[in-house]
CSV table of C-alpha atoms in Angstrom, one decimal:
chain,number,residue,atom,x,y,z
A,1,MET,CA,20.7,59.7,63.2
A,2,LYS,CA,21.1,62.5,60.8
A,3,PHE,CA,24.9,62.4,61.1
A,4,LYS,CA,24.9,58.7,60.6
A,5,ALA,CA,22.8,59.0,57.4
A,6,LEU,CA,25.0,61.7,56.1
A,7,THR,CA,28.1,59.6,56.7
A,8,ALA,CA,26.5,56.7,54.9
A,9,VAL,CA,25.6,59.0,52.0
A,10,ALA,CA,29.2,60.4,51.9
A,11,ALA,CA,30.7,56.9,51.9
A,12,LEU,CA,28.5,55.8,49.1
A,13,LEU,CA,29.0,58.9,47.0
A,14,ALA,CA,32.8,58.4,47.4
A,15,ALA,CA,32.6,54.9,46.1
A,16,PRO,CA,31.2,55.5,42.6
A,17,LEU,CA,33.3,58.7,42.3
A,18,ALA,CA,36.4,56.8,43.0
A,19,TYR,CA,36.2,54.8,39.8
A,20,ALA,CA,34.4,57.4,37.7
A,21,GLY,CA,35.9,60.3,35.8
A,22,GLY,CA,36.0,59.1,32.2
A,23,PRO,CA,39.1,58.1,30.4
A,24,ASP,CA,42.5,58.0,32.2
A,25,ASP,CA,45.6,60.0,31.2
A,26,ASP,CA,48.0,57.1,30.7
A,27,THR,CA,50.2,56.8,27.6
A,28,LEU,CA,50.2,53.6,25.6
A,29,VAL,CA,53.7,52.5,24.5
A,30,VAL,CA,54.0,49.0,23.2
A,31,ASN,CA,57.2,47.0,23.8
A,32,GLU,CA,58.7,50.3,25.1
A,33,GLU,CA,59.1,51.5,21.5
A,34,VAL,CA,55.8,52.0,19.6
A,35,GLU,CA,53.9,55.0,21.1
A,36,MET,CA,50.2,54.9,20.1
A,37,ALA,CA,48.1,57.9,19.3
A,38,THR,CA,45.2,57.1,21.7
A,39,LYS,CA,43.6,60.5,22.0
A,40,VAL,CA,43.4,62.7,18.8
A,41,ALA,CA,41.1,65.3,17.4
A,42,ALA,CA,37.9,63.9,16.1
A,43,PRO,CA,37.6,63.6,12.3
A,44,ALA,CA,35.7,66.4,10.5
A,45,HIS,CA,32.6,64.2,9.9
A,46,MET,CA,32.0,64.0,13.7
A,47,SER,CA,31.6,67.8,14.1
A,48,ASP,CA,27.9,67.4,15.0
A,49,THR,CA,28.4,64.6,17.5
A,50,GLY,CA,29.6,66.7,20.5
A,51,ILE,CA,32.8,64.7,20.6
A,52,ASP,CA,36.0,66.7,19.8
A,53,THR,CA,38.5,64.1,21.0
A,54,ILE,CA,38.4,60.5,19.9
A,55,MET,CA,39.9,58.0,22.4
A,56,SER,CA,41.1,54.5,22.3
A,57,GLY,CA,39.1,52.0,24.4
A,58,TRP,CA,42.4,51.3,26.2
A,59,HIS,CA,41.9,54.5,28.3
A,60,PHE,CA,38.7,53.0,29.8
A,61,ARG,CA,40.3,49.8,31.0
A,62,THR,CA,42.0,49.0,34.3
A,63,ASP,CA,45.7,49.3,34.8
A,64,GLU,CA,46.1,45.6,34.8
A,65,THR,CA,44.3,45.1,31.5
A,66,GLN,CA,46.1,48.1,30.0
A,67,SER,CA,49.5,46.6,30.9
A,68,LEU,CA,48.8,43.4,29.0
A,69,GLN,CA,48.7,45.4,25.8
A,70,MET,CA,52.0,47.1,26.5
A,71,ASP,CA,54.2,44.1,26.1
A,72,ASP,CA,53.8,41.5,23.4
A,73,PHE,CA,55.1,38.8,25.7
A,74,GLU,CA,52.2,39.5,28.0
A,75,ASN,CA,49.6,40.1,25.3
A,76,PRO,CA,47.5,36.9,25.2
A,77,SER,CA,46.5,37.7,21.5
A,78,MET,CA,50.0,36.8,20.5
A,79,ILE,CA,49.5,33.1,20.9
A,80,PHE,CA,46.9,33.4,18.1
A,81,VAL,CA,49.0,35.7,16.0
A,82,ASP,CA,51.8,33.1,16.2
A,83,GLN,CA,49.3,30.4,15.0
A,84,ALA,CA,48.4,32.7,12.1
A,85,VAL,CA,52.0,32.8,11.0
A,86,ASP,CA,51.6,29.0,10.5
A,87,TYR,CA,48.2,29.4,8.7
A,88,PHE,CA,49.9,31.9,6.3
A,89,GLU,CA,52.2,29.1,5.2
A,90,THR,CA,49.7,26.2,5.3
A,91,VAL,CA,48.6,24.8,2.0
A,92,ASP,CA,44.8,24.5,1.7
A,93,GLY,CA,42.3,24.0,-1.2
A,94,THR,CA,42.4,22.5,-4.6
A,95,GLU,CA,45.2,24.7,-6.0
A,96,GLY,CA,47.8,23.4,-3.6
A,97,LYS,CA,48.6,26.9,-2.4
A,98,SER,CA,49.1,28.8,0.8
A,99,CYS,CA,49.0,32.6,1.3
A,100,ALA,CA,52.8,32.4,1.2
A,101,SER,CA,52.7,30.9,-2.3
A,102,CYS,CA,51.7,34.4,-3.6
A,103,HIS,CA,52.7,36.7,-0.8
A,104,GLU,CA,56.4,36.6,0.0
A,105,SER,CA,55.9,38.0,3.5
A,106,VAL,CA,53.0,39.2,5.6
A,107,GLU,CA,54.9,42.4,6.1
A,108,GLU,CA,53.8,43.5,2.6
A,109,PHE,CA,50.4,44.2,4.1
A,110,ALA,CA,51.7,47.1,6.3
A,111,GLY,CA,49.1,49.8,6.1
A,112,LEU,CA,46.3,47.8,4.6
A,113,SER,CA,44.2,47.3,7.7
A,114,ALA,CA,44.3,51.0,8.5
A,115,THR,CA,42.2,51.5,5.4
A,116,MET,CA,39.7,48.7,5.8
A,117,PRO,CA,36.9,48.2,5.2
A,118,LYS,CA,37.2,49.7,1.7
A,119,MET,CA,35.5,49.6,-1.7
A,120,ILE,CA,37.0,46.9,-3.9
A,121,ASP,CA,35.4,46.2,-7.3
A,122,GLY,CA,32.3,48.1,-6.3
A,123,LYS,CA,31.9,46.1,-3.1
A,124,LEU,CA,32.4,47.3,0.5
A,125,THR,CA,35.1,44.8,1.6
A,126,THR,CA,36.3,43.9,5.0
A,127,MET,CA,39.5,42.0,5.8
A,128,GLU,CA,37.5,38.9,6.4
A,129,ASP,CA,36.0,39.3,2.9
A,130,LEU,CA,39.4,39.8,1.4
A,131,LEU,CA,40.8,36.7,3.0
A,132,ASN,CA,37.9,34.5,2.0
A,133,SER,CA,37.9,35.8,-1.6
A,134,HIS,CA,41.6,35.0,-1.9
A,135,ARG,CA,41.0,31.6,-0.4
A,136,ALA,CA,38.3,30.9,-3.0
A,137,GLU,CA,39.9,32.4,-6.1
A,138,ALA,CA,43.6,31.8,-5.6
A,139,MET,CA,43.6,28.7,-3.4
A,140,GLY,CA,40.3,26.9,-4.2
A,141,ALA,CA,39.8,26.6,-0.5
A,142,GLU,CA,36.6,26.7,1.5
A,143,PRO,CA,35.7,30.0,3.2
A,144,TRP,CA,36.5,30.4,6.8
A,145,LYS,CA,33.6,31.3,9.2
A,146,TRP,CA,33.7,35.0,10.1
A,147,SER,CA,34.6,34.6,13.8
A,148,SER,CA,36.5,31.3,13.5
A,149,ALA,CA,39.8,31.1,15.3
A,150,GLU,CA,41.7,30.8,12.0
A,151,MET,CA,40.0,33.8,10.4
A,152,GLN,CA,40.4,36.2,13.3
A,153,ALA,CA,44.0,35.1,13.9
A,154,LEU,CA,44.9,35.9,10.4
A,155,VAL,CA,42.9,39.2,10.4
A,156,ALA,CA,44.9,40.0,13.6
A,157,LEU,CA,48.3,39.1,12.0
A,158,ILE,CA,47.6,41.3,9.1
A,159,GLY,CA,46.3,44.1,11.4
A,160,LEU,CA,49.5,43.9,13.4
A,161,GLN,CA,51.5,44.9,10.3
A,162,SER,CA,49.7,48.3,10.6
A,163,ARG,CA,50.1,48.7,14.3
A,164,GLY,CA,50.9,52.3,15.2
A,165,MET,CA,49.7,53.7,11.8
A,166,PRO,CA,46.7,56.0,11.9
A,167,MET,CA,43.3,54.6,11.0
A,168,ASN,CA,42.3,56.2,7.6
A,169,VAL,CA,39.2,54.7,6.0
A,170,ALA,CA,37.7,56.4,3.1
A,171,ILE,CA,34.1,57.5,3.5
A,172,ASP,CA,33.5,59.4,0.2
A,173,GLY,CA,33.0,58.4,-3.4
A,174,ASP,CA,31.3,55.0,-3.9
A,175,ALA,CA,31.8,54.3,-0.1
A,176,ALA,CA,29.5,57.2,0.8
A,177,PRO,CA,26.1,55.4,0.6
A,178,TYR,CA,27.4,52.5,2.8
A,179,TRP,CA,28.8,55.0,5.3
A,180,GLU,CA,25.4,56.7,5.4
A,181,GLN,CA,23.8,53.4,6.0
A,182,GLY,CA,26.2,52.6,8.9
A,183,LYS,CA,25.6,56.1,10.4
A,184,GLU,CA,21.9,55.5,10.4
A,185,MET,CA,22.4,52.2,12.1
A,186,TYR,CA,24.6,53.9,14.7
A,187,TYR,CA,21.8,56.1,15.8
A,188,THR,CA,19.0,53.6,15.5
A,189,ARG,CA,17.5,52.6,18.9
A,190,TYR,CA,17.3,48.8,18.7
A,191,GLY,CA,15.5,46.2,20.7
A,192,GLN,CA,13.1,46.3,23.7
A,193,LEU,CA,15.6,48.5,25.6
A,194,GLU,CA,15.6,50.9,22.7
A,195,LEU,CA,19.3,51.6,22.8
A,196,SER,CA,21.5,52.9,19.9
A,197,CYS,CA,25.3,52.7,19.7
A,198,ALA,CA,25.3,56.5,20.3
A,199,ASN,CA,23.2,56.2,23.5
A,200,CYS,CA,26.1,54.5,25.2
A,201,HIS,CA,29.3,55.2,23.2
A,202,GLU,CA,28.6,58.9,22.2
A,203,GLU,CA,26.4,60.2,25.0
A,204,ASN,CA,27.8,58.2,27.9
A,205,TYR,CA,31.4,57.2,27.3
A,206,GLY,CA,33.3,57.4,30.5
A,207,ASN,CA,30.3,56.5,32.6
A,208,PHE,CA,29.7,53.2,34.2
A,209,ILE,CA,26.7,51.0,33.4
A,210,ARG,CA,26.8,48.7,36.4
A,211,ALA,CA,30.4,47.5,36.4
A,212,ASP,CA,31.1,48.2,32.8
A,213,HIS,CA,33.1,51.4,32.0
A,214,LEU,CA,31.6,52.7,28.7
A,215,SER,CA,34.2,53.6,26.0
A,216,GLN,CA,33.7,55.3,22.7
A,217,GLY,CA,33.2,51.9,21.1
A,218,GLN,CA,36.3,52.3,18.8
A,219,ILE,CA,37.3,49.4,16.7
A,220,ASN,CA,41.0,50.3,16.0
A,221,GLY,CA,42.2,47.5,18.2
A,222,PHE,CA,40.2,44.7,16.6
A,223,PRO,CA,40.4,41.8,16.5
A,224,THR,CA,40.9,42.2,20.2
A,225,TYR,CA,41.6,39.7,22.9
A,226,ARG,CA,38.7,39.9,25.3
A,227,LEU,CA,39.5,38.6,28.8
A,228,LYS,CA,35.9,37.7,29.3
A,229,GLN,CA,35.8,35.4,26.4
A,230,ALA,CA,39.5,34.4,26.4
A,231,LYS,CA,39.9,34.6,22.7
A,232,LEU,CA,40.3,37.0,19.8
A,233,ILE,CA,36.9,38.7,19.1
A,234,SER,CA,35.9,40.0,15.7
A,235,ARG,CA,34.4,43.4,15.1
A,236,HIS,CA,31.1,41.9,13.9
A,237,ASN,CA,30.9,39.6,17.0
A,238,ARG,CA,31.1,42.6,19.2
A,239,PHE,CA,28.4,44.5,17.2
A,240,ARG,CA,26.3,41.4,17.5
A,241,GLY,CA,26.8,41.3,21.3
A,242,CYS,CA,25.8,44.9,21.7
A,243,ILE,CA,22.6,44.6,19.7
A,244,ARG,CA,21.7,41.4,21.5
A,245,ASP,CA,22.1,43.3,24.8
A,246,THR,CA,19.5,45.8,23.8
A,247,ARG,CA,17.1,42.8,23.8
A,248,GLY,CA,17.0,43.2,20.1
A,249,GLU,CA,17.2,40.9,17.0
A,250,THR,CA,20.7,41.3,15.9
A,251,PHE,CA,22.3,41.1,12.5
A,252,ALA,CA,24.5,38.2,11.3
A,253,GLU,CA,28.2,38.4,11.4
A,254,GLY,CA,29.3,39.1,7.8
A,255,SER,CA,26.0,40.7,6.9
A,256,ASP,CA,25.9,43.8,4.7
A,257,GLU,CA,24.4,45.7,7.6
A,258,PHE,CA,27.5,45.0,9.8
A,259,ARG,CA,29.8,45.8,6.9
A,260,ALA,CA,28.2,49.2,6.7
A,261,LEU,CA,28.3,49.7,10.4
A,262,GLU,CA,32.0,48.6,10.5
A,263,LEU,CA,32.8,51.3,7.9
A,264,TYR,CA,31.0,54.0,9.9
A,265,VAL,CA,32.5,53.0,13.3
A,266,ALA,CA,36.0,52.6,11.8
A,267,SER,CA,35.6,56.2,10.4
A,268,ARG,CA,34.9,57.5,13.8
A,269,GLY,CA,38.4,56.3,14.7
A,270,ASN,CA,40.2,57.9,11.8
A,271,GLY,CA,43.4,59.3,13.3
A,272,LEU,CA,43.8,56.8,16.1
A,273,SER,CA,46.6,54.3,15.8
A,274,VAL,CA,45.8,50.8,14.8
A,275,GLU,CA,46.3,48.8,18.0
A,276,THR,CA,45.6,45.4,16.7
A,277,PRO,CA,45.7,43.1,18.5
A,278,ALA,CA,44.4,45.0,21.6
A,279,VAL,CA,43.4,43.6,25.0
A,280,ARG,CA,40.2,44.5,26.6
A,281,GLN,CA,38.1,43.4,29.5
B,1,MET,CA,-30.9,34.8,50.4
B,2,ARG,CA,-31.4,36.2,47.0
B,3,LEU,CA,-30.6,39.7,48.2
B,4,THR,CA,-27.4,38.4,49.8
B,5,THR,CA,-26.3,36.8,46.6
B,6,ILE,CA,-26.9,40.0,44.7
B,7,THR,CA,-25.0,42.0,47.3
B,8,ALA,CA,-22.1,39.6,47.1
B,9,ALA,CA,-22.1,39.8,43.3
B,10,VAL,CA,-22.1,43.6,43.4
B,11,THR,CA,-19.2,43.6,45.9
B,12,LEU,CA,-17.3,41.2,43.7
B,13,VAL,CA,-17.8,43.3,40.6
B,14,ALA,CA,-16.7,46.4,42.5
B,15,GLY,CA,-13.6,44.5,43.8
B,16,VAL,CA,-12.6,43.4,40.3
B,17,ALA,CA,-13.1,46.9,38.9
B,18,VAL,CA,-10.7,48.4,41.5
B,19,ALA,CA,-8.1,45.7,41.1
B,20,GLU,CA,-8.1,45.6,37.3
B,21,THR,CA,-4.7,45.8,35.8
B,22,VAL,CA,-4.1,48.6,33.2
B,23,ALA,CA,-2.7,47.0,30.0
B,24,PRO,CA,0.5,48.6,28.6
B,25,GLY,CA,-1.3,50.0,25.6
B,26,ASP,CA,-4.0,51.5,27.8
B,27,VAL,CA,-1.8,53.6,30.2
B,28,GLN,CA,-2.9,57.2,30.2
B,29,PHE,CA,-0.1,59.8,30.4
B,30,THR,CA,-0.7,63.4,31.3
B,31,GLU,CA,0.8,66.1,29.0
B,32,TYR,CA,3.8,66.1,31.4
B,33,GLY,CA,4.3,62.3,31.2
B,34,GLU,CA,2.8,61.5,34.6
B,35,VAL,CA,0.5,58.5,35.1
B,36,THR,CA,-2.0,59.4,37.8
B,37,GLN,CA,-3.9,56.1,38.0
B,38,SER,CA,-2.4,53.1,39.7
B,39,LEU,CA,-1.6,50.3,37.2
B,40,THR,CA,-3.1,47.6,39.5
B,41,GLY,CA,-5.3,49.4,42.1
B,42,GLN,CA,-3.1,47.6,44.7
B,43,PRO,CA,-0.6,49.5,46.8
B,44,GLY,CA,3.0,49.0,45.9
B,45,ASP,CA,5.3,47.1,48.2
B,46,ALA,CA,8.5,49.0,48.8
B,47,GLU,CA,10.5,46.0,49.9
B,48,ARG,CA,9.6,44.1,46.7
B,49,GLY,CA,10.3,47.2,44.7
B,50,LYS,CA,13.8,47.4,46.2
B,51,THR,CA,14.4,43.9,44.9
B,52,VAL,CA,13.1,44.7,41.4
B,53,PHE,CA,15.3,47.9,41.4
B,54,SER,CA,18.4,46.0,42.3
B,55,SER,CA,18.0,42.7,40.5
B,56,ARG,CA,19.8,42.2,37.2
B,57,SER,CA,16.9,39.9,36.0
B,58,LYS,CA,14.2,42.4,36.9
B,59,GLY,CA,14.5,46.2,36.6
B,60,ASN,CA,18.3,46.4,37.1
B,61,CYS,CA,17.7,50.1,37.7
B,62,VAL,CA,20.9,50.3,39.7
B,63,ALA,CA,22.8,49.6,36.4
B,64,CYS,CA,22.3,53.2,35.6
B,65,HIS,CA,21.2,54.9,38.8
B,66,ALA,CA,23.2,55.3,42.1
B,67,VAL,CA,21.2,55.1,45.3
B,68,ALA,CA,23.0,55.8,48.6
B,69,GLN,CA,20.5,53.7,50.6
B,70,LEU,CA,21.4,50.5,48.6
B,71,ALA,CA,24.9,50.1,50.2
B,72,ASP,CA,24.7,46.3,49.9
B,73,VAL,CA,24.2,46.3,46.2
B,74,PRO,CA,27.5,46.5,44.2
B,75,PHE,CA,28.3,48.6,41.2
B,76,HIS,CA,25.9,51.5,40.9
B,77,GLY,CA,25.8,53.1,37.5
B,78,GLU,CA,26.2,56.7,36.3
B,79,VAL,CA,24.2,56.9,33.1
B,80,GLY,CA,21.1,58.2,34.8
B,81,PRO,CA,20.7,60.6,37.7
B,82,GLU,CA,21.4,59.5,41.3
B,83,LEU,CA,18.1,58.7,43.0
B,84,THR,CA,19.1,59.1,46.7
B,85,TRP,CA,16.6,61.9,47.2
B,86,THR,CA,14.0,61.2,44.5
B,87,GLY,CA,11.2,60.5,47.0
B,88,GLU,CA,11.5,64.1,48.2
B,89,VAL,CA,11.3,65.7,44.8
B,90,ARG,CA,9.1,63.4,42.7
B,91,SER,CA,5.4,62.4,43.2
B,92,ALA,CA,4.1,58.9,42.7
B,93,GLU,CA,2.4,60.0,39.5
B,94,GLU,CA,5.7,61.3,38.1
B,95,LEU,CA,7.6,58.3,39.1
B,96,ARG,CA,5.0,55.9,37.7
B,97,GLY,CA,5.1,57.7,34.4
B,98,ILE,CA,8.9,57.8,34.3
B,99,VAL,CA,9.2,54.0,35.1
B,100,ALA,CA,6.4,53.1,32.7
B,101,ASN,CA,7.8,55.1,29.8
B,102,ALA,CA,10.3,57.9,30.6
B,103,LYS,CA,10.2,59.2,27.0
B,104,MET,CA,6.8,60.6,27.7
B,105,MET,CA,8.4,63.1,30.1
B,106,PHE,CA,11.9,63.3,28.8
B,107,GLU,CA,12.1,63.2,25.0
B,108,GLY,CA,15.0,61.2,23.7
B,109,THR,CA,16.0,59.9,27.1
B,110,VAL,CA,18.3,56.9,27.1
B,111,MET,CA,16.1,55.2,29.7
B,112,PRO,CA,14.2,52.2,28.5
B,113,ALA,CA,10.4,52.0,28.8
B,114,PHE,CA,9.5,49.3,31.4
B,115,TYR,CA,5.8,49.1,30.6
B,116,LYS,CA,5.6,49.1,26.9
B,117,THR,CA,5.1,46.2,24.4
B,118,THR,CA,5.0,47.7,20.9
B,119,GLY,CA,6.7,50.1,18.7
B,120,PHE,CA,10.2,48.6,18.9
B,121,THR,CA,12.9,48.4,16.2
B,122,ARG,CA,13.9,44.7,15.7
B,123,PRO,CA,12.6,43.5,19.1
B,124,GLY,CA,14.4,40.4,20.3
B,125,ASP,CA,13.5,37.3,22.2
B,126,GLY,CA,15.1,38.4,25.5
B,127,TYR,CA,18.9,38.4,25.4
B,128,THR,CA,19.2,35.7,22.7
B,129,GLY,CA,19.8,38.0,19.8
B,130,LYS,CA,17.0,36.2,17.9
B,131,ALA,CA,13.8,37.8,16.7
B,132,ALA,CA,10.9,37.9,19.2
B,133,ALA,CA,8.6,35.0,18.7
B,134,GLY,CA,5.4,36.9,19.3
B,135,ASP,CA,4.2,39.9,21.3
B,136,LEU,CA,6.7,41.1,23.9
B,137,ALA,CA,5.8,41.1,27.5
B,138,PRO,CA,6.6,44.4,29.2
B,139,ILE,CA,10.0,44.4,31.0
B,140,LEU,CA,8.2,44.7,34.4
B,141,THR,CA,4.7,43.7,35.4
B,142,ALA,CA,2.1,46.3,36.4
B,143,GLN,CA,2.6,45.3,40.1
B,144,GLU,CA,6.4,45.5,39.8
B,145,ILE,CA,6.1,49.0,38.5
B,146,GLU,CA,3.9,49.9,41.5
B,147,ASP,CA,6.4,48.2,43.8
B,148,VAL,CA,9.3,50.2,42.3
B,149,VAL,CA,7.4,53.4,42.6
B,150,ALA,CA,6.7,52.6,46.3
B,151,PHE,CA,10.4,52.0,46.8
B,152,LEU,CA,11.4,55.2,45.1
B,153,LEU,CA,9.1,57.2,47.3
B,154,THR,CA,11.0,55.9,50.3
B,155,LEU,CA,14.2,57.4,49.0
B,156,GLN,CA,14.5,60.5,51.2
B,157,GLU,CA,17.4,61.9,53.1
B,158,GLY,CA,17.4,61.4,56.9
């Protein structure tokens, strides 16, 4: 009886331990040529978080999911990125223009996404904001919805131009108050479950919640193809999902609150390579 | 006849008093975060407690706590401590306090409070992401808390 119980306990203990153990030690190389910085020293502003190494969410996924991001022919995001190449050249709005009317090539945006969101004309501006303001002002076109297929495909295409470059968002100067707001949100325990971003992604990354392997919640791979949803997912959509899962009243995609949170979370990834478009579970 | 009626009434009142459910706002915690009084006056049912512990739609305790005795339940979490031996080391009073509101014993703990209805930041309407329409119900009922406590007390090695 005792022996039997102990055996059962041992077997059960072995099961969770087999898939535990935090991030893996694999190396992310895309298309056998671009090596990504997926584990780097945490930025100085994180000195009081207890995290000294920041890590890509890629390290917390299964080998199968990881491999999808290592080859653009297998990366399901690329279907949408290809569509975005078409959107870039598609005329829309009252001015008879496309993106390509003003921008010779999407390649001119290399490096831009690594610095977003950023302050532009006194406003904290995300890539979605930038696209919609150009659509309105240069093209006379209707704004795209935040998480629409068109919007996220183009955000991904522009992000791809920075792939492999280190994230480097500014948090000082006139961005500072927004960064502080985002930081406060990160540590606020929302909803009936009273969970903050930090409860899971700072205190418990590497641990499993049921079948979910908690990452550091980095956004350097967004928009990311999420296998669960089978499409490109925006940063704000993921924020929304997390707050919803606290049994909380979430904020809207494109809200000032989520802009501030995006700046703060992006800054926790400063130094990691831009992985856009990543693949996650 | 009259006497019998009075006796019956007295018995009824006594019965109600014993079985009265303690409302979430009326739960008394000791300075260590224990709850000494049963929330329902009814004994907990360990079998029902096991279901509450394991079900995603109820306590979903297993999302964060591994329990060796629940071999048939997939995917035990790691966020909270393993509870395989908790029935040996914790009293009913401690366990009732922890399940009702663990923050009373462990300040700042990640663990949600399962018998609390106020004091939340942006409470939602379940998992809809929308604002709560009115007062929230506690995550578990008083009897479900008692059932989970009864289940936890059975978690002993050997």
